[in-house]
Coordinates of C-alpha atoms in Angstrom, one line a residue:
X653 CA -0.1 0.2 0.0
X654 CA 1.2 3.4 -0.5
X655 CA 2.0 5.8 2.1
X656 CA -0.2 8.9 2.2
X657 CA 2.2 12.0 2.4
X658 CA 1.2 14.3 4.9
X659 CA 1.7 18.3 4.2
X660 CA 1.8 20.5 7.0
X661 CA 0.4 24.0 6.5
X662 CA 2.9 25.6 5.5
X663 CA 3.9 23.3 2.8
X664 CA 0.3 23.2 1.6
X665 CA 0.0 27.1 1.0
X666 CA 3.0 27.6 -0.4
X667 CA 2.4 24.8 -3.1
X668 CA -0.8 25.9 -3.8
X669 CA 1.0 29.3 -4.0
X670 CA 2.5 28.4 -7.2
X671 CA -0.8 27.1 -8.8
X672 CA -1.8 28.8 -12.1
X673 CA -5.9 29.0 -11.6
X674 CA -8.6 30.3 -12.8
X675 CA -12.2 30.0 -11.1
X676 CA -14.8 30.6 -13.9
X677 CA -18.3 29.5 -13.5
X678 CA -19.0 26.0 -11.9
X679 CA -15.8 25.0 -12.7
X680 CA -12.1 25.1 -11.3
X681 CA -9.7 25.0 -14.1
X682 CA -6.2 23.5 -13.3
X683 CA -3.7 22.1 -15.6
X684 CA -2.9 18.3 -16.2
X685 CA 0.5 19.0 -14.5
X686 CA -0.8 20.9 -11.7
X687 CA -3.8 18.1 -10.8
X688 CA -1.1 15.4 -11.2
X689 CA 1.4 17.0 -8.9
X690 CA -1.3 17.3 -6.3
X691 CA -2.3 13.7 -6.6
X692 CA 1.3 12.7 -6.2
X693 CA 1.4 14.7 -3.0
X694 CA -2.2 13.3 -1.9
X695 CA -0.9 9.7 -2.9
X696 CA -2.9 9.2 -5.9
X697 CA -6.3 9.3 -3.9
X698 CA -8.5 11.5 -6.0
X699 CA -11.2 11.9 -3.6
X700 CA -9.2 13.2 -1.1
X701 CA -7.4 16.0 -3.3
X702 CA -10.5 17.3 -5.0
X703 CA -12.3 17.8 -1.7
X704 CA -9.1 20.9 -1.0
X705 CA -11.0 23.9 0.4
X706 CA -8.8 25.6 -2.2
X707 CA -11.2 24.3 -5.0
X708 CA -14.2 25.9 -3.2
X709 CA -15.9 22.7 -3.6
X710 CA -16.6 23.1 -7.3
X711 CA -15.8 20.3 -9.8
X712 CA -12.0 20.2 -11.3
X713 CA -12.1 21.1 -14.8
X714 CA -8.8 19.7 -16.6
X715 CA -7.2 21.8 -19.5
X716 CA -5.6 19.4 -21.4
X717 CA -4.5 15.7 -21.8
X718 CA -4.5 14.0 -18.4
X719 CA -2.0 10.9 -18.4
X720 CA -1.9 8.7 -14.9
X721 CA -0.5 5.9 -16.8
X722 CA 1.0 3.1 -14.4
X723 CA 0.3 5.3 -11.3
X724 CA -1.6 4.1 -8.1
X725 CA -4.4 6.5 -8.9
X726 CA -7.6 4.6 -7.4
X727 CA -10.0 7.8 -8.3
X728 CA -10.2 11.1 -10.2
X729 CA -12.1 12.7 -7.5
X730 CA -14.4 15.1 -8.5
X731 CA -13.3 15.7 -12.0
X732 CA -16.0 17.0 -14.1
X733 CA -14.3 17.5 -17.4
X734 CA -10.9 16.8 -19.1
X735 CA -10.2 19.0 -22.0
X736 CA -8.5 16.2 -24.2
X737 CA -7.2 12.7 -23.7
X738 CA -7.5 10.6 -20.5
X739 CA -5.2 7.7 -19.9
X740 CA -5.8 5.9 -16.8
X741 CA -4.2 2.6 -18.1
X742 CA -2.4 0.3 -15.5
X743 CA -3.9 2.2 -12.6
X744 CA -6.6 1.2 -9.7
X745 CA -9.4 3.3 -11.6
X746 CA -12.7 1.4 -11.8
X747 CA -14.8 4.0 -13.1
X748 CA -14.7 7.5 -14.7
X749 CA -18.4 8.0 -14.4
X750 CA -19.4 11.8 -13.9
X751 CA -16.4 12.6 -15.9
X752 CA -16.4 14.0 -19.4
X753 CA -13.5 13.4 -21.7
X754 CA -13.5 15.6 -24.9
X755 CA -11.0 13.1 -26.5
X756 CA -10.5 9.1 -25.9
X757 CA -10.2 7.2 -22.6
X758 CA -7.3 4.4 -22.5
X759 CA -7.8 2.0 -19.7
X760 CA -6.1 -0.8 -20.7
X761 CA -5.1 -3.3 -17.6
X762 CA -7.1 -1.3 -15.2
X763 CA -10.3 -2.0 -13.2
X764 CA -12.4 0.2 -15.4
X765 CA -11.2 -2.0 -18.5
X766 CA -12.1 -5.3 -16.8
X767 CA -15.7 -3.9 -15.8
X768 CA -16.1 -2.7 -19.4
X769 CA -15.2 -5.7 -21.0
X770 CA -17.2 -7.8 -18.8
X771 CA -20.2 -5.6 -19.5
X772 CA -19.7 -5.6 -23.2
X773 CA -19.4 -9.5 -22.9
X774 CA -22.9 -9.8 -21.2
X775 CA -24.4 -7.7 -23.5
X776 CA -23.3 -10.0 -26.5
X777 CA -24.1 -13.2 -24.4
X778 CA -27.7 -11.5 -24.0
X779 CA -27.8 -10.8 -27.6
X780 CA -27.2 -14.5 -28.4
X781 CA -29.4 -15.8 -25.8
X782 CA -32.3 -13.8 -27.9
X783 CA -31.1 -16.0 -30.9
X784 CA -30.9 -19.3 -29.0
X785 CA -34.3 -18.9 -27.4
X786 CA -35.7 -18.4 -31.2
X787 CA -33.5 -20.9 -32.8
X788 CA -32.6 -18.2 -35.2
X789 CA -29.4 -20.2 -36.3
X790 CA -31.1 -23.8 -36.3
X791 CA -29.9 -25.5 -39.5
X792 CA -33.2 -25.6 -41.2
X793 CA -33.8 -21.9 -40.8
X794 CA -31.1 -21.8 -43.6
X795 CA -29.5 -18.4 -41.9
X796 CA -26.3 -17.5 -44.0
X797 CA -24.7 -16.0 -40.5
X798 CA -26.1 -19.1 -38.7
X799 CA -24.4 -21.5 -41.0
X800 CA -21.2 -19.8 -40.7
X801 CA -21.1 -19.9 -36.9
X802 CA -21.9 -23.8 -37.3
X803 CA -18.8 -23.9 -39.5
X804 CA -16.7 -22.1 -37.2
X805 CA -18.0 -23.9 -34.2
X806 CA -17.8 -27.1 -35.9
X807 CA -14.3 -26.5 -37.1
X808 CA -13.0 -25.7 -33.2
X809 CA -14.5 -28.6 -32.1
X810 CA -12.9 -30.7 -34.8
X811 CA -9.5 -29.3 -34.4
X812 CA -9.7 -29.5 -30.4
X813 CA -10.0 -26.5 -29.2
X814 CA -13.3 -26.9 -27.6
X815 CA -15.0 -30.1 -26.3
X816 CA -18.9 -29.5 -26.0
X817 CA -21.0 -30.9 -23.0
X818 CA -22.4 -34.5 -24.0
X819 CA -26.1 -35.3 -23.7
X820 CA -25.2 -37.0 -20.5
X821 CA -23.3 -34.0 -18.7
X822 CA -26.0 -31.5 -20.0
X823 CA -28.3 -33.4 -18.0
X824 CA -25.8 -33.6 -15.2
X825 CA -25.5 -29.8 -15.2
X826 CA -28.9 -29.8 -15.1
X827 CA -29.3 -31.5 -12.0
X828 CA -26.2 -30.1 -10.2
X829 CA -27.9 -26.2 -10.7
X830 CA -30.9 -27.7 -8.9
X831 CA -29.2 -29.5 -6.3
X832 CA -27.1 -26.2 -5.7
X833 CA -30.3 -24.2 -5.2
X834 CA -31.9 -26.8 -2.7
X835 CA -28.7 -26.6 -0.8
X836 CA -28.3 -22.7 -0.7
X837 CA -31.9 -22.4 0.4
X838 CA -31.3 -24.9 3.0
X839 CA -28.4 -23.1 4.2
X840 CA -30.1 -20.0 4.0
X841 CA -32.9 -21.7 6.7
X842 CA -30.7 -22.9 9.3
X843 CA -30.2 -21.2 12.7
X844 CA -26.9 -19.7 13.5
X845 CA -26.2 -22.0 15.6
X846 CA -27.0 -25.4 13.6
X847 CA -24.1 -27.9 13.4
X848 CA -25.0 -28.8 10.1
X849 CA -23.8 -25.5 8.7
X850 CA -20.4 -26.1 8.2
X851 CA -21.0 -29.6 6.4
X852 CA -23.6 -28.0 4.2
X853 CA -21.3 -25.5 3.3
X854 CA -18.7 -28.1 2.0
X855 CA -21.2 -29.8 0.3
X856 CA -22.2 -26.5 -1.5
X857 CA -18.7 -25.7 -2.1
X858 CA -18.1 -29.2 -3.9
X859 CA -21.3 -29.0 -6.0
X860 CA -20.3 -25.2 -7.3
X861 CA -17.0 -26.9 -8.1
X862 CA -18.6 -29.6 -10.2
X863 CA -20.8 -27.2 -11.9
X864 CA -17.9 -24.8 -12.6
X865 CA -16.0 -27.6 -14.3
X866 CA -19.2 -28.6 -16.3
X867 CA -19.7 -24.9 -17.6
X868 CA -16.2 -24.5 -18.8
X869 CA -17.6 -27.0 -21.7
X870 CA -21.5 -25.6 -21.8
X871 CA -21.1 -24.1 -25.2
X872 CA -23.0 -24.0 -28.2
X873 CA -22.8 -22.5 -31.8
X874 CA -24.4 -19.2 -30.2
X875 CA -21.0 -18.3 -28.4
X876 CA -20.0 -17.7 -32.3
X877 CA -20.6 -13.9 -32.1
X878 CA -21.0 -11.9 -35.3
X879 CA -19.2 -8.6 -35.5
X880 CA -21.5 -6.5 -37.5
X881 CA -18.9 -3.4 -37.1
X882 CA -16.1 -5.0 -38.7
X883 CA -15.3 -7.5 -41.5
X884 CA -12.1 -8.6 -42.9
X885 CA -11.7 -7.6 -46.5
X886 CA -15.6 -8.2 -46.5
X887 CA -15.4 -11.6 -44.9
X888 CA -17.8 -12.1 -42.0
X889 CA -15.9 -11.8 -38.9
X890 CA -16.6 -13.9 -35.2
X891 CA -15.5 -13.6 -31.8
X892 CA -15.7 -16.6 -29.7
X893 CA -17.6 -15.7 -26.5
X894 CA -16.2 -18.4 -24.6
X895 CA -13.3 -18.2 -21.8
X896 CA -9.7 -18.6 -23.0
X897 CA -10.8 -16.8 -26.4
X898 CA -10.5 -13.5 -25.4
X899 CA -9.1 -11.2 -28.4
X900 CA -9.1 -14.1 -31.0
X901 CA -11.3 -13.1 -34.3
X902 CA -12.2 -15.9 -37.1
X903 CA -13.5 -15.0 -40.4
X904 CA -15.7 -17.5 -42.4
X905 CA -16.4 -17.5 -46.0
X906 CA -17.7 -19.3 -48.9
X907 CA -15.3 -19.7 -51.7
X908 CA -16.2 -17.1 -53.8
X909 CA -16.4 -14.9 -50.9
X910 CA -12.7 -15.7 -50.1
X911 CA -11.5 -15.1 -53.7
X912 CA -13.1 -11.7 -53.2
X913 CA -11.7 -11.0 -49.9
X914 CA -7.9 -12.0 -51.0
X915 CA -8.4 -10.0 -54.2
X916 CA -9.3 -6.7 -51.8
X917 CA -6.6 -7.7 -49.4
X918 CA -3.7 -7.9 -52.6
X919 CA -5.0 -4.4 -54.0
X920 CA -4.8 -2.8 -50.4
X921 CA -1.6 -4.1 -49.9
X922 CA -0.3 -2.6 -53.4
X923 CA -1.9 0.4 -52.4
X924 CA 0.2 0.4 -49.1
X925 CA 3.6 -0.5 -50.2
X926 CA 3.7 -0.1 -54.0
X927 CA 6.5 -1.7 -56.3
X928 CA 8.9 -2.0 -53.1
X929 CA 7.0 -5.1 -51.7
X930 CA 7.6 -7.1 -54.3
X931 CA 10.8 -8.4 -56.1
X932 CA 11.6 -7.3 -59.3
X933 CA 11.3 -11.0 -61.2
X934 CA 7.8 -11.0 -59.7
X935 CA 6.8 -7.4 -60.8
X936 CA 8.0 -7.3 -64.3
X937 CA 4.7 -9.9 -65.6
X938 CA 2.8 -7.5 -64.2
X939 CA 4.1 -4.1 -66.1
X940 CA 1.8 -2.3 -68.4
X941 CA 4.4 -3.1 -70.8
X942 CA 2.3 -1.1 -74.0
X943 CA 2.0 1.8 -71.8
X944 CA 5.9 2.2 -71.1
X945 CA 6.4 1.5 -75.0
X946 CA 4.1 4.4 -76.1
X947 CA 5.9 6.7 -73.7
X948 CA 9.1 5.5 -74.6
X949 CA 8.1 6.1 -78.3
X950 CA 7.0 9.5 -78.1
X951 CA 9.7 10.6 -76.0
X952 CA 12.4 9.0 -78.5
X953 CA 10.7 10.7 -81.3
X954 CA 11.2 13.9 -79.5
X955 CA 14.6 13.7 -78.5
X956 CA 16.0 12.4 -81.8
X957 CA 14.4 15.0 -83.5
X958 CA 15.8 17.8 -81.2
X959 CA 19.1 15.8 -80.5
X960 CA 19.8 13.8 -83.7
X961 CA 24.1 14.0 -82.8
X962 CA 23.3 12.1 -80.2
X963 CA 21.8 9.1 -81.6
X964 CA 23.4 9.3 -85.2
X965 CA 27.3 8.9 -86.6
X966 CA 28.2 10.1 -89.9
X967 CA 28.2 6.8 -90.9
X968 CA 24.6 6.4 -90.5
X969 CA 23.7 9.4 -93.1
X970 CA 23.5 8.2 -96.5
X971 CA 22.6 9.8 -100.1
X972 CA 19.1 10.2 -101.1
X973 CA 17.5 8.1 -103.9
X974 CA 17.6 10.9 -106.3
X975 CA 21.1 11.9 -105.5
X976 CA 22.3 8.1 -105.8
X977 CA 20.5 8.2 -109.3
X978 CA 22.2 11.6 -110.2
X979 CA 25.3 10.5 -109.1
X980 CA 25.0 7.2 -111.1
X981 CA 24.1 9.6 -114.5
X982 CA 27.2 12.1 -113.8
X983 CA 29.8 8.8 -113.2
X984 CA 28.4 7.6 -116.5
X985 CA 28.5 10.5 -118.3
X986 CA 32.1 11.5 -117.1
X987 CA 33.0 8.0 -118.0
X988 CA 31.7 8.2 -121.4
X989 CA 33.6 11.5 -122.0
X990 CA 36.7 10.1 -120.9
X991 CA 36.1 7.5 -123.2
X992 CA 35.4 9.9 -125.9
X993 CA 39.1 11.7 -125.1
X994 CA 41.1 8.6 -125.5
X995 CA 39.6 7.9 -129.0
X996 CA 40.3 11.3 -130.7
X997 CA 42.6 11.5 -133.3
X998 CA 45.6 13.1 -132.3
X999 CA 46.5 14.0 -135.7
X1000 CA 43.0 15.7 -136.5
X1001 CA 44.0 19.4 -137.2
X1002 CA 40.8 20.2 -134.4
X1003 CA 42.3 17.7 -132.2
X1004 CA 42.9 20.3 -129.5
X1005 CA 39.7 22.0 -129.5
X1006 CA 37.9 18.6 -129.4
X1007 CA 39.9 17.6 -126.4
X1008 CA 39.5 20.8 -124.7
X1009 CA 35.6 20.9 -125.1
X1010 CA 35.7 17.1 -123.5
X1011 CA 37.8 18.3 -120.8
X1012 CA 35.5 21.3 -120.0
X1013 CA 32.4 19.2 -120.1
X1014 CA 34.3 16.7 -117.5
X1015 CA 35.2 19.3 -115.3
X1016 CA 31.6 20.6 -115.3
X1017 CA 30.3 17.4 -114.4
X1018 CA 32.9 16.2 -112.0
X1019 CA 32.2 19.6 -110.1
X1020 CA 28.2 18.6 -110.1
X1021 CA 29.4 15.5 -108.4
X1022 CA 31.7 16.7 -105.9
X1023 CA 28.8 18.8 -105.1
X1024 CA 26.6 16.2 -104.0
X1025 CA 26.7 15.5 -100.2
X1026 CA 25.5 13.7 -97.7
X1027 CA 22.5 15.6 -96.0
X1028 CA 23.2 15.6 -92.1
X1029 CA 19.9 15.9 -91.1
X1030 CA 18.3 12.6 -90.4
X1031 CA 15.4 11.6 -92.8
X1032 CA 12.1 10.4 -91.4
X1033 CA 12.9 6.9 -92.4
X1034 CA 16.3 7.3 -90.4
X1035 CA 14.1 8.6 -87.2
X1036 CA 11.5 6.0 -87.6
X1037 CA 13.8 3.2 -87.8
X1038 CA 15.8 4.8 -84.9
X1039 CA 12.7 4.9 -82.5
X1040 CA 11.4 1.5 -83.4
X1041 CA 15.1 0.0 -82.8
X1042 CA 15.2 2.1 -79.3
X1043 CA 11.3 0.9 -78.5
X1044 CA 12.4 -2.9 -79.2
X1045 CA 15.0 -2.7 -76.4
X1046 CA 12.2 -1.3 -74.1
X1047 CA 9.7 -3.8 -74.8
X1048 CA 12.6 -6.6 -74.1
X1049 CA 13.4 -4.9 -70.6
X1050 CA 10.6 -2.2 -69.7
X1051 CA 11.6 -2.6 -66.0
X1052 CA 15.2 -1.4 -66.8
X1053 CA 13.8 1.3 -69.0
X1054 CA 11.9 2.9 -66.3
X1055 CA 14.7 2.5 -64.0
X1056 CA 17.0 4.1 -65.8
X1057 CA 14.8 7.2 -66.4
X1058 CA 14.4 7.0 -62.6
X1059 CA 10.2 6.9 -63.7
X1060 CA 8.1 5.6 -60.9
X1061 CA 7.2 1.9 -61.0
X1062 CA 3.8 2.0 -59.3
X1063 CA 2.5 4.4 -62.0
X1064 CA 3.1 1.7 -64.7
X1065 CA 2.0 -1.5 -63.0
X1066 CA -1.3 -3.4 -64.2
X1067 CA -2.5 -3.3 -60.4
X1068 CA -5.2 -5.4 -61.1
X1069 CA -3.4 -7.9 -62.9
X1070 CA -0.7 -7.9 -60.0
X1071 CA -3.3 -8.1 -57.2
X1072 CA -4.6 -11.1 -59.1
X1073 CA -1.1 -12.6 -59.4
X1074 CA -0.6 -12.2 -55.8
X1075 CA -3.3 -14.3 -55.1
X1076 CA -2.5 -16.5 -57.7
X1077 CA 0.6 -17.0 -56.1
X1078 CA 0.3 -16.7 -52.2
X1079 CA -3.8 -18.2 -52.0
X1080 CA -5.8 -17.0 -49.9
X1081 CA -3.6 -17.4 -47.1
X1082 CA -2.1 -14.3 -48.2
X1083 CA -4.8 -12.4 -46.3
X1084 CA -3.9 -14.1 -43.0
X1085 CA -1.4 -12.2 -41.1
X1086 CA -1.9 -14.6 -38.0
X1087 CA -0.5 -18.0 -39.5
X1088 CA -1.2 -17.7 -43.4
X1089 CA -3.5 -21.0 -42.7
X1090 CA -7.3 -21.7 -43.1
X1091 CA -9.7 -25.0 -42.8
X1092 CA -12.8 -25.6 -44.5
X1093 CA -16.2 -27.2 -42.9
X1094 CA -19.5 -28.2 -44.9
X1095 CA -22.9 -27.0 -43.5
X1096 CA -25.9 -27.6 -45.4
X1097 CA -24.2 -28.6 -48.4
X1098 CA -21.9 -25.9 -48.8
X1099 CA -18.6 -25.3 -48.1
X1100 CA -17.1 -22.8 -45.8
X1101 CA -13.6 -21.8 -44.9
X1102 CA -12.2 -20.6 -41.8
X1103 CA -9.4 -18.5 -40.7
X1104 CA -8.1 -17.2 -37.6
X1105 CA -6.7 -13.6 -37.9
X1106 CA -5.9 -12.7 -34.4

């Protein structure tokens, strides 16, 4: 037990003097730090602290987040409002009734959590009692949720997680409960000095122990509680309202529902992690190659037209067909004229005139021939061929193209195909983060698949 710290009058006045306080309306405002400091001085007994005269009997208004985690606090005392979050985890606080909290209340591993969970469990059991009384999940009713509950219950029995009472044990339990009622009634009617009291109490305790042992296995399909607020990627979720199953979650679905859920999980996973969640060899099969090629084609066409020197060497350029044809004509004409010069008769009195004339013609033709040069501007055919060549490389290795240009791979993934590929590769277990396993049970001719997800 924590030792209470006693303050003398002088110490208390000095401390209170340090408080920054504000009295406004019906509340007394105090900061979380000041409240906790007071609690520390008062051994964390909230009721005693909030009765201090300084607060004039007014309820306290905490002006921010109040964190009492792991303190021996047993009560908040007269705290009416917390202007923020309240954390009473690992404290002795059993109730915050009468305290309004602006944010959320954290009560992990505190009496309040245990009380709250017990209340929630009782409410769920009461809901299931209504279903049980009306036989809502009797197999002949054909209720879909009921069939899934039966599938889960049967699976838990078949794997040895639960062991329901036999018909004989059920009858025995009924008899023991009646016996206990009779014994307690008999005990209550005893006189204070009756010598049978001790022996009767022993019998009551023994009977209660027998009942407790049997009640551990007094379970049925209605202990499978369907969670209507949440689903697991569209699959029906169940809690099991049996001691020892706290915080466990199970899902049940048909084959079609399992397929849809696994695909939904895969798409969600891709949204979360993108391409980084897959190795390259896997993701290559799901790139949108046509989209990458089309982008590369447009980009290369632009780059080649604007920066041809980066893509062509001098040897890549050629004469046009017209130039080649004219070059052939000129070379033939020059050859013919040179042959004529060779055939001239040097004894002819006009020899020199003829020779000079032929020489002049040859020089003119040669000058034109020499003027024929390759155009260093790439032709349309050259551009188209170069683009096609580069695009072939992209189609062969689209991932390499994306990485070389620093392009976001995720934007060029066929996400629907990748999601389906992930499911095809890993199966339904891909959406089971607990152990990746699933079982099956047949109910009313339908096969249901069961997974423990937590």
